[in-house]
Amino acid sequence: MAGDEEQLVHQNKQIVLKEYVTGAPTESHFAVTTTPVNLKAPEGSNVVVFKNLYLSCDPYLRGRMSAVHREGADKTDPEFTPYRVGSPISGLGVSKVVDSAHPDYKKGDLVWGGVTWEEYSVVENPKGIFKIPDPDVPLSYYTGVLGMPGVTAYFGFYDVCSPKKGEYVFVSSASGAVGQLVGQFAKLAGCYVVGAAGSKEKVELLKSKFGFDEAFNYKEEDDLDAALKRYFPEGIDIYFENVGGKMLDAVLLNMRLRGRIAASGMISQYNLEQQEGVHNLMNIVYKRVRIEGFVVLDFFPRYAEFFGKVLPWIKEGKIAYVEDIAKGLENAPAALLGLFSGRNVGKQVVEVARE
Amino acid sequence: MAGDEEQLVHQNKQIVLKEYVTGAPTESHFAVTTTPVNLKAPEGSNVVVFKNLYLSCDPYLRGRMSAVHREGADKTDPEFTPYRVGSPISGLGVSKVVDSAHPDYKKGDLVWGGVTWEEYSVVENPKGIFKIPDPDVPLSYYTGVLGMPGVTAYFGFYDVCSPKKGEYVFVSSASGAVGQLVGQFAKLAGCYVVGAAGSKEKVELLKSKFGFDEAFNYKEEDDLDAALKRYFPEGIDIYFENVGGKMLDAVLLNMRLRGRIAASGMISQYNLEQQEGVHNLMNIVYKRVRIEGFVVLDFFPRYAEFFGKVLPWIKEGKIAYVEDIAKGLENAPAALLGLFSGRNVGKQVVEVARE
C-alpha cells in the first residue's frame, strides 16, 4: 500500500564524504549532493522527520574522517566512529520536528543532539536527541555554550581540574568553542587566567569580551616557553589542553607543583600523519603533575547540573558567548575545515535554516 | 679549650663529585678521597657520629649530578638539589651511631635516612634520619623494601594507581628496587601483572621469584607495541612508569579505557641531553587516561601505615626482595652508574661496612 501513503517530497541537500582523509582534509574530500526526501512520517512507524537548523563544527570530527577507528577507543563512542564514504557526515546540531509518527516527538518540537549534515533528516526511533529545555536563548547556543562544548568546558574545568581560588590558569585555543568558556569559568572561580589564540583580533576578544587577565598570539611567539614565563612568572597551576604538541611541551616546563592538566583535545595534531613528540614529560614526575584525559560523553548524564548553573549565568550576563556563523549548508565543509587553520572567531556554527 | 677535647681520629674514605655531569656519567666524574675525621662527638654539641653501613643506589641521584636545579621543582626537595662539586655526594642509607652528644641518639642506635657517601659522617642536629624500627630483617632492607623504594612502590601503586582486582598491570624496570615490589603488590591485589626487564636472567627472576604472570626482555623486542599487544591482548589498566621515552609511547597505544599511569621516574631519559619525544599522548584523551607524577617524599608522613603492612608481608614470606650488593665504598660509583645500563639484578646497594 506504499503508493497510497501521503508523500511530501523535497530536495534534500547533503554533505557527503567522498574519500577517507590522510593528513589535512580539504574541501575536495566532500561533495554537496542532492537527493529526494519524503517529509511525511509514515503512520505507525516511529519515524521523526527533522528540519536541521544549526550544525556544530567541532575538531573531533577530524578523527571520524579517517578510515580507521581509533585504536583502543570505546567502540560505542559515536565521537570516534569513522564516517562512511559516500554517505553524509554527521555531528551535533539543533533541529526542529516537521513531522512525527513517534509518540515522544510532535511537530514543532525543538531538539539538539546527533544530526546528519543535511537539510532534512528522517530518523526511525531517534537516539541521542534531547528536547531544547529553554528556547529563550539563541537556538545555536545548543551547539555551543549550552551543548557539547559547554559541557566539556564546565566539567573539564570544575571536575577534572579541581580549581582553587587564586590559582593560575592557562587556556590554549582560548577563543574557541570551549576555551572562551573555560576562561570565563576560571574567572568565576576566582582564578588568574591567560589565554593563547592565533590572531590579534582573538587576543582582543579574550581580554575585552571574556575577561581573561591576559592573552597572547601564539603565532607571534618564537619561543612559547619564554612567552609562558612572561605571563606566568609563578608558573601554571591548571592547563586546559586543547592543542597538544609544542604548546603542551612548553606548558610542561612551566607547570607548578601539583598542577593539573585536563586534556580535552589536541587540535594541532589531528592533521599530522606523524604526531609531534613531547619531550618534557619528566616534569610531571618531580612537579607531581596530573594529566587527565576526558571525553565529554561521560559527563552528559550530569547535563541538568550543568544547565542549572550555566543558563542563569547566560541570562544574568555573567557568561558571554561568541559564535562564528556560516550561512548555508553548502558552506559547511569550508566552515569545518577552517577550524584547523583557526579561521573561525569563536564557536563555529553552520546555519542551515533559521527555523 | 679545643686542644683538651678527646680526639679519635680515623681516615675517612669519601666519594666526591669532581665535576657536573652532562649526558652520561662515568667513573671519571667521581674521586675516592680520604680525609681525617674525629669520631668523638664534642660534649654539649648536639653532634652525632655515624658509621655508614649501606648506601642506596637510586636513579634519581643522576639529577643531582647536573649543575642546574630542576626548573620548577620544589627547592626544598633534597631529591632535586644539585650536589656540590668537590664535596662528597649523598643519598639514602643505613648507619650506626658510634658516638653522640645529641639527646635523641645514643651509641649503637641503628638509623636510616639521608647519608653522605663516606665511611663516617659527623652530623650536627641530624635531620631526615629515622630509627630502624625493627632490626630483625637484613639492615640493607631499609635502603629498599623498607625504605624509599618500598614507600614509592606501595603508595605509587595502591594510592596513585587505585588498582582493582582483575586489572591488567604493566611494570617497566620490573626487577629493579621499585618494580619488583610493584609486581608483588599487584599480585596481592589480585591483578594480572607483566614486567619488562633487560636480560634473560631478570625475566626469569620476575616469573620464578616475584610471581609475575609474564615477563619479557625489552632489549629483544624490536617493536615494543607488538610486544605489549602480545602480553596484553585486552590492553593495560595500570602502568607503573619507571622508564619513559619509547616504552611510554608504546604503553600509551595499549592503555585501556580509564587506565592509570603512575609516573615514578623515567630512567631512560636521565642521561640524554635532549629528551626523547613521546608521540602518542592523544591516546590519553579518548581513552580517558590519567597520568600522575608523584614524589615519594610526599608519602613519608605515612611511613607507619606502609611499615605496618609490608613488614608482616616480609616476615610471612608474602614479599620477596632481591638485592645486588656491591662491597666496599670504593666500588660505589661503579655500582651507581650500573643502574643506567641495567647491570644490577635487583635493588643496588653498596655495603660500606657490615656493622
XYZ file of C-alpha atoms in Angstrom:
710
model
C 0.000 0.000 0.000
C 3.030 2.270 -0.163
C 1.617 4.058 -3.106
C -1.340 5.208 -1.027
C 0.772 6.857 1.687
C 0.887 10.566 1.851
C 4.018 11.919 0.191
C 5.683 15.289 0.628
C 8.821 15.076 -1.425
C 11.523 17.730 -1.116
C 15.037 18.008 -2.447
C 17.480 17.352 0.369
C 20.967 18.813 0.228
C 23.650 16.706 1.978
C 27.367 16.922 2.772
C 28.913 13.625 1.713
C 32.415 12.332 2.490
C 33.960 11.334 -0.851
C 37.016 9.539 0.483
C 38.812 8.939 3.732
C 41.300 11.615 4.713
C 45.007 11.183 5.387
C 46.779 14.312 6.598
C 44.892 17.564 6.156
C 41.286 17.456 4.915
C 40.325 19.770 2.035
C 37.010 20.758 0.505
C 37.663 18.255 -2.270
C 37.124 15.462 0.264
C 33.463 16.494 0.442
C 30.625 16.700 -2.059
C 27.396 18.646 -1.781
C 24.766 16.306 -3.215
C 21.010 16.452 -3.515
C 18.621 13.584 -3.030
C 14.816 13.448 -2.708
C 13.330 13.117 0.775
C 9.778 12.428 1.907
C 8.887 14.824 4.714
C 5.891 12.789 5.886
C 6.464 10.313 8.680
C 4.658 7.067 7.794
C 1.904 6.365 10.296
C 2.678 3.737 12.933
C 6.366 3.873 12.053
C 8.133 5.648 14.960
C 9.753 7.857 12.330
C 10.547 11.501 13.085
C 11.330 13.997 10.320
C 13.689 16.795 11.333
C 14.492 20.049 9.657
C 18.075 20.800 10.594
C 18.756 24.357 11.745
C 22.294 24.564 13.151
C 25.281 22.293 12.737
C 28.186 22.296 15.151
C 31.717 22.346 13.672
C 34.000 20.553 16.102
C 37.659 19.476 15.880
C 36.896 15.889 16.951
C 35.072 15.350 13.639
C 38.505 15.144 12.011
C 39.028 11.754 13.659
C 35.866 10.429 12.022
C 37.214 11.326 8.554
C 39.963 8.709 8.948
C 39.400 5.168 7.719
C 40.386 3.525 10.964
C 38.606 3.535 14.281
C 40.925 4.976 16.876
C 42.774 2.039 18.356
C 41.659 1.316 21.871
C 38.843 3.854 21.843
C 35.439 2.812 23.108
C 33.683 1.428 20.035
C 30.375 2.611 21.429
C 31.520 6.252 21.378
C 29.922 7.797 18.299
C 32.566 10.518 18.609
C 35.200 8.082 17.416
C 33.387 6.046 14.767
C 34.659 6.569 11.208
C 32.225 8.096 8.736
C 31.056 6.014 5.784
C 32.449 7.090 2.453
C 29.633 8.041 0.100
C 27.274 8.884 2.949
C 26.543 12.244 4.532
C 28.649 13.042 7.581
C 27.161 13.725 10.999
C 27.822 15.592 14.207
C 25.836 17.577 16.715
C 23.259 20.211 15.946
C 19.874 21.773 16.504
C 16.775 20.648 14.636
C 13.039 21.154 14.510
C 10.488 18.378 14.176
C 8.492 18.865 10.956
C 6.605 15.598 11.190
C 6.481 12.717 13.621
C 4.867 9.317 13.983
C 6.770 8.790 17.238
C 4.856 9.335 20.492
C 7.723 11.283 22.130
C 8.016 13.883 19.362
C 5.499 16.265 17.900
C 5.623 18.758 15.088
C 7.315 21.979 16.126
C 9.493 20.413 18.837
C 12.977 21.868 19.012
C 15.753 19.409 19.753
C 19.532 19.197 19.923
C 21.882 16.236 19.681
C 23.193 13.954 16.965
C 22.388 15.193 13.483
C 23.305 14.336 9.907
C 24.750 17.117 7.758
C 21.714 17.541 5.507
C 18.716 19.811 5.317
C 16.198 17.226 6.466
C 16.725 14.012 8.381
C 14.289 11.117 8.511
C 15.078 9.102 11.633
C 13.445 5.971 12.954
C 13.465 5.845 16.780
C 15.770 8.813 17.368
C 18.551 8.319 19.916
C 20.916 10.853 21.432
C 18.390 13.632 20.817
C 17.306 15.984 23.593
C 14.437 18.433 23.792
C 15.636 22.026 23.936
C 14.962 22.849 27.597
C 14.739 26.610 27.147
C 14.210 28.216 23.738
C 14.600 31.716 25.182
C 18.268 31.932 24.104
C 19.710 31.786 20.572
C 18.987 28.217 19.435
C 22.546 27.927 18.102
C 23.730 28.060 21.734
C 22.763 24.384 21.949
C 25.704 23.663 19.635
C 27.973 25.651 21.941
C 27.647 27.140 25.391
C 24.583 25.007 26.180
C 25.722 21.978 24.183
C 28.731 19.738 23.954
C 31.410 22.466 24.171
C 29.699 23.918 27.234
C 29.570 20.551 28.985
C 33.213 19.964 28.017
C 34.343 23.278 29.468
C 32.197 23.004 32.586
C 33.122 19.524 33.787
C 36.591 19.607 32.268
C 37.368 22.693 34.284
C 35.411 22.247 37.508
C 35.708 18.468 37.815
C 38.923 17.447 36.089
C 40.988 20.497 37.072
C 39.657 20.962 40.649
C 40.377 24.712 40.617
C 41.053 26.715 43.749
C 40.653 30.445 44.133
C 43.776 32.363 43.177
C 45.264 29.635 41.018
C 46.978 30.380 37.701
C 45.078 29.011 34.710
C 46.254 28.761 31.127
C 43.883 28.030 28.241
C 45.017 27.225 24.716
C 42.730 27.663 21.719
C 41.215 30.151 24.101
C 38.748 31.934 21.841
C 37.287 28.674 20.555
C 34.027 26.987 21.451
C 35.407 25.501 24.668
C 38.309 27.815 25.519
C 36.261 31.007 25.801
C 34.090 29.276 28.406
C 36.959 27.770 30.375
C 38.437 31.245 30.729
C 35.168 32.690 31.970
C 34.565 29.767 34.350
C 38.090 30.295 35.684
C 37.335 33.952 36.383
C 34.077 32.984 38.121
C 36.164 30.601 40.255
C 38.480 33.434 41.289
C 41.460 32.286 39.233
C 44.002 34.288 37.231
C 43.609 33.289 33.607
C 45.690 33.745 30.484
C 44.653 32.579 27.032
C 46.543 31.836 23.839
C 44.897 32.387 20.480
C 46.020 32.770 16.878
C 45.283 36.373 15.898
C 45.301 39.895 17.227
C 41.525 40.043 16.902
C 41.084 36.932 19.026
C 43.516 38.174 21.640
C 41.494 41.386 21.937
C 38.299 39.375 22.256
C 39.756 37.318 25.098
C 40.611 40.421 27.078
C 37.697 42.706 26.243
C 34.787 40.308 25.911
C 35.653 37.277 28.036
C 37.585 38.958 30.838
C 40.841 36.992 30.561
C 43.508 38.706 32.663
C 45.989 38.412 29.817
C 46.153 36.886 26.358
C 48.745 36.445 23.640
C 49.003 35.481 19.982
C 50.969 32.238 19.937
C 51.745 32.702 16.235
C 53.847 35.734 17.113
C 55.901 33.903 19.731
C 59.082 32.201 18.544
C 59.629 30.734 21.980
C 56.467 29.515 23.682
C 58.375 28.690 26.863
C 59.567 32.296 27.098
C 56.057 33.573 26.404
C 54.607 31.457 29.181
C 57.311 32.583 31.599
C 56.377 36.171 30.774
C 52.687 35.621 31.539
C 53.178 33.148 34.378
C 56.272 34.185 36.341
C 54.935 31.997 39.176
C 54.061 29.100 36.855
C 50.799 27.433 35.843
C 48.503 25.545 38.223
C 45.918 24.489 35.660
C 46.242 23.976 31.933
C 43.171 23.282 29.865
C 44.652 21.420 26.909
C 43.017 21.828 23.518
C 46.137 21.914 21.377
C 48.898 19.394 22.151
C 52.348 19.217 20.556
C 54.701 22.169 21.046
C 52.260 24.039 23.261
C 51.992 21.127 25.681
C 55.774 20.808 25.721
C 56.188 24.469 26.661
C 53.439 24.219 29.284
C 55.096 21.234 30.971
C 58.192 23.368 31.553
C 56.018 25.948 33.301
C 53.715 23.817 35.419
C 53.749 24.417 39.148
C 53.930 21.782 41.835
C 50.771 19.653 41.899
C 49.464 21.241 38.718
C 46.621 19.694 36.744
C 46.261 19.359 33.002
C 42.828 18.488 31.639
C 43.358 17.009 28.191
C 40.264 17.773 26.191
C 41.789 17.581 22.723
C 44.972 18.222 20.760
C 43.882 20.003 17.590
C 47.440 20.763 16.443
C 47.982 17.038 15.919
C 44.812 15.942 14.127
C 46.028 16.514 10.589
C 49.553 15.179 11.122
C 50.360 11.722 9.851
C 53.193 11.538 12.378
C 52.332 13.061 15.759
C 54.818 15.562 17.180
C 56.982 14.373 20.045
C 56.509 15.840 23.512
C 59.839 15.980 25.298
C 59.264 17.444 28.729
C 57.206 14.752 30.412
C 59.772 14.238 33.168
C 58.406 17.499 34.575
C 55.253 15.682 35.633
C 57.242 13.447 37.961
C 59.124 15.935 40.085
C 56.367 18.528 39.941
C 53.700 15.918 40.827
C 51.553 16.933 37.861
C 48.365 15.110 36.936
C 47.423 14.924 33.259
C 43.928 13.593 32.764
C 42.186 12.877 29.512
C 38.423 13.067 29.424
C 35.590 12.625 26.971
C 32.552 14.830 27.285
C 30.130 11.958 26.672
C 30.932 10.678 30.155
C 29.500 13.875 31.639
C 26.263 14.032 29.656
C 24.343 12.248 32.422
C 25.072 15.373 34.508
C 23.688 17.756 31.889
C 20.944 19.045 34.203
C 23.513 20.065 36.828
C 25.463 21.952 34.152
C 22.367 23.564 32.658
C 21.090 24.692 36.044
C 24.307 26.650 36.585
C 25.125 27.930 33.118
C 21.718 29.042 31.847
C 21.342 31.580 34.672
C 24.899 32.795 34.081
C 23.988 33.460 30.458
C 20.737 35.208 31.359
C 22.432 37.307 34.029
C 25.177 38.280 31.585
C 27.888 36.591 33.637
C 28.920 34.477 30.660
C 29.324 35.788 27.123
C 29.475 33.529 24.097
C 30.801 34.408 20.674
C 29.797 32.405 17.623
C 31.075 32.460 14.090
C 28.061 31.551 11.983
C 28.435 30.361 8.392
C 25.192 30.504 6.452
C 24.020 27.732 4.162
C 24.713 24.001 4.245
C 26.861 24.281 1.110
C 29.340 26.349 3.138
C 29.595 23.737 5.885
C 32.753 21.936 4.655
C 34.718 25.192 4.440
C 33.472 26.202 7.892
C 34.502 22.868 9.363
C 37.945 22.908 7.753
C 38.514 26.477 8.926
C 38.833 25.140 12.474
C 42.200 23.619 11.628
C 43.654 26.887 10.369
C 41.941 28.899 13.084
C 39.818 30.863 10.612
C 36.853 30.955 12.979
C 36.494 33.610 15.638
C 34.506 31.957 18.401
C 32.384 28.856 18.143
C 31.977 27.798 14.508
C 28.358 27.080 13.626
C 26.631 26.418 10.305
C 23.176 27.881 9.984
C 21.271 25.574 7.659
C 17.951 27.323 8.267
C 16.701 29.888 10.757
C 13.590 27.875 11.682
C 89.838 24.528 75.076
C 89.621 22.590 71.803
C 93.013 21.112 72.411
C 91.737 19.406 75.574
C 88.880 17.605 73.863
C 89.044 13.911 73.370
C 90.109 13.018 69.852
C 89.608 9.747 67.979
C 90.920 10.437 64.536
C 90.287 7.970 61.701
C 90.846 8.114 57.981
C 87.521 8.653 56.250
C 87.014 7.497 52.683
C 84.569 9.625 50.646
C 83.033 9.610 47.160
C 83.452 13.114 45.758
C 81.849 14.602 42.650
C 84.684 16.034 40.543
C 82.602 17.936 38.015
C 78.988 18.342 36.991
C 77.731 15.792 34.512
C 76.256 16.438 31.087
C 74.974 13.356 29.307
C 76.057 10.022 30.737
C 78.033 9.977 33.999
C 81.219 7.892 34.118
C 83.505 6.817 36.932
C 85.859 9.640 35.977
C 83.264 12.089 37.300
C 83.972 10.769 40.793
C 87.019 10.572 43.019
C 87.613 8.373 46.032
C 89.360 10.615 48.535
C 90.464 10.220 52.106
C 90.267 12.814 54.831
C 90.746 12.643 58.593
C 87.654 12.507 60.795
C 87.244 12.794 64.545
C 84.888 10.071 65.760
C 84.246 11.718 69.121
C 81.189 13.921 69.396
C 82.171 17.091 71.297
C 80.266 17.294 74.553
C 77.340 19.687 74.603
C 77.407 19.946 70.833
C 74.337 18.054 69.507
C 76.723 16.248 67.170
C 76.122 12.618 66.187
C 78.857 10.492 64.612
C 77.607 7.797 62.264
C 79.352 4.798 60.796
C 77.716 4.252 57.420
C 76.758 0.667 56.650
C 74.661 0.583 53.478
C 74.217 3.127 50.695
C 71.248 3.114 48.367
C 71.948 3.480 44.618
C 68.947 5.200 43.078
C 68.309 6.577 39.583
C 67.124 9.947 40.893
C 70.685 10.682 42.055
C 71.532 11.319 38.396
C 69.534 14.556 38.567
C 71.693 15.781 41.442
C 74.847 15.364 39.318
C 73.670 18.131 36.978
C 74.682 21.716 37.629
C 71.197 23.109 37.499
C 68.357 22.627 39.923
C 65.449 21.117 38.029
C 63.400 24.040 36.840
C 60.132 24.312 38.710
C 60.969 21.580 41.207
C 60.361 22.211 44.869
C 63.627 23.765 46.082
C 63.067 22.174 49.477
C 63.181 18.645 47.976
C 66.659 17.299 48.760
C 65.996 14.782 45.967
C 66.388 17.531 43.404
C 69.188 19.676 44.843
C 72.422 19.605 42.807
C 75.477 18.151 44.520
C 78.401 20.421 45.263
C 81.454 19.809 43.113
C 84.414 18.873 45.287
C 82.217 17.560 48.096
C 81.108 14.005 48.791
C 77.763 13.068 47.288
C 74.807 11.935 49.365
C 71.694 9.831 49.210
C 69.852 7.442 51.465
C 71.358 4.686 53.518
C 71.672 2.833 56.793
C 74.060 3.896 59.529
C 75.027 3.120 63.103
C 75.663 5.693 65.793
C 79.252 5.392 67.021
C 79.148 8.435 69.241
C 76.592 11.041 70.159
C 76.289 14.230 72.124
C 72.664 14.594 70.994
C 69.964 13.584 73.475
C 67.914 11.706 70.820
C 70.753 9.420 69.723
C 72.923 7.020 71.627
C 75.849 4.841 70.679
C 74.736 1.661 68.921
C 71.496 3.131 67.515
C 70.710 1.932 64.010
C 69.183 4.531 61.700
C 68.200 5.002 58.074
C 67.713 8.139 56.050
C 69.872 10.783 54.427
C 73.545 9.854 54.385
C 76.745 11.142 52.846
C 78.761 8.719 50.724
C 81.637 8.291 53.166
C 82.635 5.808 55.829
C 81.841 8.079 58.765
C 79.611 11.106 58.983
C 79.756 13.763 61.653
C 76.394 15.500 61.733
C 75.186 18.341 63.906
C 71.462 18.080 64.680
C 70.639 15.248 62.267
C 67.539 15.729 60.119
C 65.752 13.242 57.863
C 67.118 10.350 59.938
C 64.821 7.655 61.328
C 65.460 4.979 63.929
C 65.357 1.484 62.419
C 62.005 0.254 63.753
C 62.803 -3.457 63.500
C 66.371 -4.740 63.146
C 65.178 -8.337 62.729
C 65.450 -8.145 58.927
C 68.567 -7.520 56.815
C 69.534 -3.932 57.614
C 70.056 -3.232 53.913
C 66.269 -3.629 53.502
C 65.980 -0.083 54.831
C 67.535 1.091 51.585
C 64.960 -0.945 49.641
C 61.782 -2.772 50.527
C 61.507 -0.970 53.883
C 62.953 2.308 52.661
C 62.368 4.784 49.906
C 61.799 2.281 47.072
C 59.294 0.392 49.211
C 57.352 3.541 50.054
C 57.473 4.516 46.358
C 56.085 1.176 45.231
C 53.485 0.956 47.980
C 51.848 4.375 47.668
C 52.593 4.702 43.959
C 50.703 1.519 43.317
C 47.956 1.481 45.933
C 47.291 5.216 46.078
C 48.193 6.674 42.710
C 47.050 3.708 40.571
C 43.887 2.802 42.551
C 44.070 -0.876 41.491
C 41.024 -3.110 41.261
C 41.036 -6.891 41.379
C 41.453 -8.449 37.946
C 43.040 -5.415 36.331
C 45.957 -5.676 33.920
C 49.162 -4.168 35.290
C 52.394 -3.467 33.435
C 55.645 -2.649 35.222
C 58.771 -1.411 33.473
C 62.197 -1.734 35.046
C 60.412 -4.567 36.771
C 63.273 -6.297 38.532
C 64.586 -3.048 39.991
C 64.274 -1.737 43.513
C 60.727 -0.472 42.988
C 59.464 -2.626 40.112
C 59.874 -5.981 41.857
C 57.666 -4.685 44.668
C 55.027 -3.165 42.414
C 54.639 -6.538 40.710
C 54.228 -8.332 44.007
C 51.819 -5.723 45.372
C 49.806 -6.096 42.171
C 49.572 -9.851 42.669
C 48.493 -9.335 46.294
C 45.786 -7.010 44.946
C 44.507 -9.746 42.612
C 45.789 -8.157 39.398
C 47.362 -9.733 36.333
C 50.906 -8.414 36.071
C 53.542 -8.397 33.348
C 57.025 -6.981 33.762
C 59.671 -5.787 31.354
C 63.340 -6.125 32.200
C 66.632 -6.040 30.351
C 68.045 -9.587 30.498
C 67.016 -13.218 30.401
C 68.154 -13.635 33.997
C 65.935 -10.787 35.169
C 62.962 -12.085 33.222
C 63.365 -15.464 34.927
C 63.572 -13.752 38.296
C 60.333 -11.889 37.672
C 58.469 -15.086 36.926
C 60.085 -17.503 39.373
C 60.845 -15.327 42.372
C 58.336 -12.475 42.262
C 55.343 -14.261 40.779
C 54.757 -12.006 37.769
C 52.290 -13.708 35.433
C 54.509 -12.941 32.459
C 57.703 -11.057 31.746
C 59.774 -10.147 28.714
C 63.198 -8.810 27.811
C 62.578 -5.444 26.203
C 66.036 -5.457 24.644
C 64.988 -8.388 22.469
C 61.842 -6.658 21.195
C 62.191 -4.614 18.012
C 58.606 -3.464 18.337
C 57.534 -2.658 21.893
C 53.966 -2.013 20.764
C 53.767 -5.520 19.284
C 55.298 -6.999 22.438
C 52.722 -5.286 24.636
C 49.902 -6.432 22.368
C 51.169 -9.989 22.767
C 51.163 -9.820 26.561
C 48.101 -7.586 26.916
C 45.605 -8.566 24.206
C 42.959 -6.767 26.305
C 45.171 -3.753 26.969
C 46.714 -2.263 30.095
C 44.735 -0.812 33.019
C 47.692 0.295 35.106
C 51.214 1.195 34.077
C 53.831 1.855 36.713
C 56.254 4.105 34.863
C 59.934 3.912 35.706
C 61.358 4.281 32.229
C 59.794 6.919 29.933
C 60.613 7.513 26.277
C 59.877 4.736 23.787
C 58.391 2.462 26.429
C 55.862 5.099 27.476
C 54.992 5.715 23.842
C 54.277 2.023 23.270
C 52.292 1.788 26.503
C 50.056 4.716 25.539
C 48.991 2.783 22.434
C 47.969 -0.111 24.649
C 46.224 1.617 27.532
C 42.633 0.630 28.211
C 39.762 2.999 28.835
C 40.198 4.848 32.137
C 43.703 3.487 32.601
C 46.115 4.986 35.124
C 49.805 5.685 34.749
C 51.804 6.388 37.892
C 54.911 8.249 36.813
C 57.585 7.437 39.350
C 60.613 8.079 37.146
C 61.905 7.917 33.598
C 65.359 6.386 33.828
C 65.769 6.017 30.055
C 65.876 9.798 29.798
C 68.187 10.815 32.622
C 71.418 10.699 30.650
C 70.041 12.245 27.454
C 70.820 15.864 26.768
C 67.760 16.043 24.551
C 64.783 14.106 25.909
C 63.073 11.690 23.532
C 59.730 12.772 22.145
C 56.570 10.927 23.161
C 54.142 10.875 20.264
C 51.037 9.033 21.390
C 49.630 11.379 24.001
C 46.351 11.802 22.119
C 45.532 8.324 23.423
C 45.030 9.782 26.875
C 42.166 11.921 25.636
C 39.894 9.393 24.006
C 40.832 6.601 26.409
C 40.320 8.889 29.434
C 43.748 8.024 30.819
C 45.190 9.668 33.910
C 48.956 10.153 34.117
C 50.056 11.232 37.537
C 53.548 12.119 38.638
C 54.429 11.624 42.270
C 57.395 12.079 44.569
C 57.905 9.621 47.373
C 58.792 12.350 49.889
C 55.134 13.327 49.940
C 54.252 9.905 51.319
C 56.873 9.686 54.053
C 54.454 11.032 56.674
C 52.528 7.791 56.082
C 55.567 5.570 56.658
C 53.998 3.830 59.674
C 50.971 2.762 57.613
C 53.312 1.324 54.969
C 55.555 -0.365 57.514
C 52.626 -1.946 59.339
C 51.578 -3.674 56.121
C 54.870 -4.530 54.489
C 56.929 -5.775 57.432
C 54.462 -8.630 58.129
C 54.376 -9.478 54.416
C 58.158 -9.846 54.503
C 58.116 -11.936 57.675
C 55.308 -14.153 56.351
C 57.196 -14.651 53.087
C 54.487 -12.962 51.031
C 57.003 -10.486 49.638
C 60.465 -11.393 48.403
C 63.182 -8.842 47.856
C 66.311 -9.269 45.776
C 69.325 -7.049 46.308
C 72.515 -6.638 44.343
C 75.130 -5.761 46.937
C 78.442 -4.189 45.937
C 81.051 -4.390 48.677
C 83.303 -1.501 49.646
C 82.774 2.221 49.345
C 85.387 2.446 46.577
C 83.051 0.393 44.385
C 80.108 2.715 44.955
C 80.486 4.869 41.810
C 80.530 1.819 39.532
C 77.521 0.368 41.342
C 75.589 3.615 40.982
C 76.424 4.014 37.290
C 75.470 0.392 36.621
C 71.832 1.388 37.183
C 71.813 3.246 33.878
C 72.997 0.248 31.870
C 70.870 -2.162 33.914
C 73.901 -4.022 35.267
C 72.241 -4.584 38.642
C 69.936 -7.507 39.275
C 67.530 -6.314 41.943
C 67.992 -3.381 44.266
C 71.522 -1.984 44.013
C 73.097 -1.474 47.425
C 76.635 -0.610 48.471
C 77.818 -2.307 51.636
C 80.288 0.064 53.238
C 80.571 -1.993 56.420
C 78.632 -4.902 57.902
C 78.266 -3.250 61.301
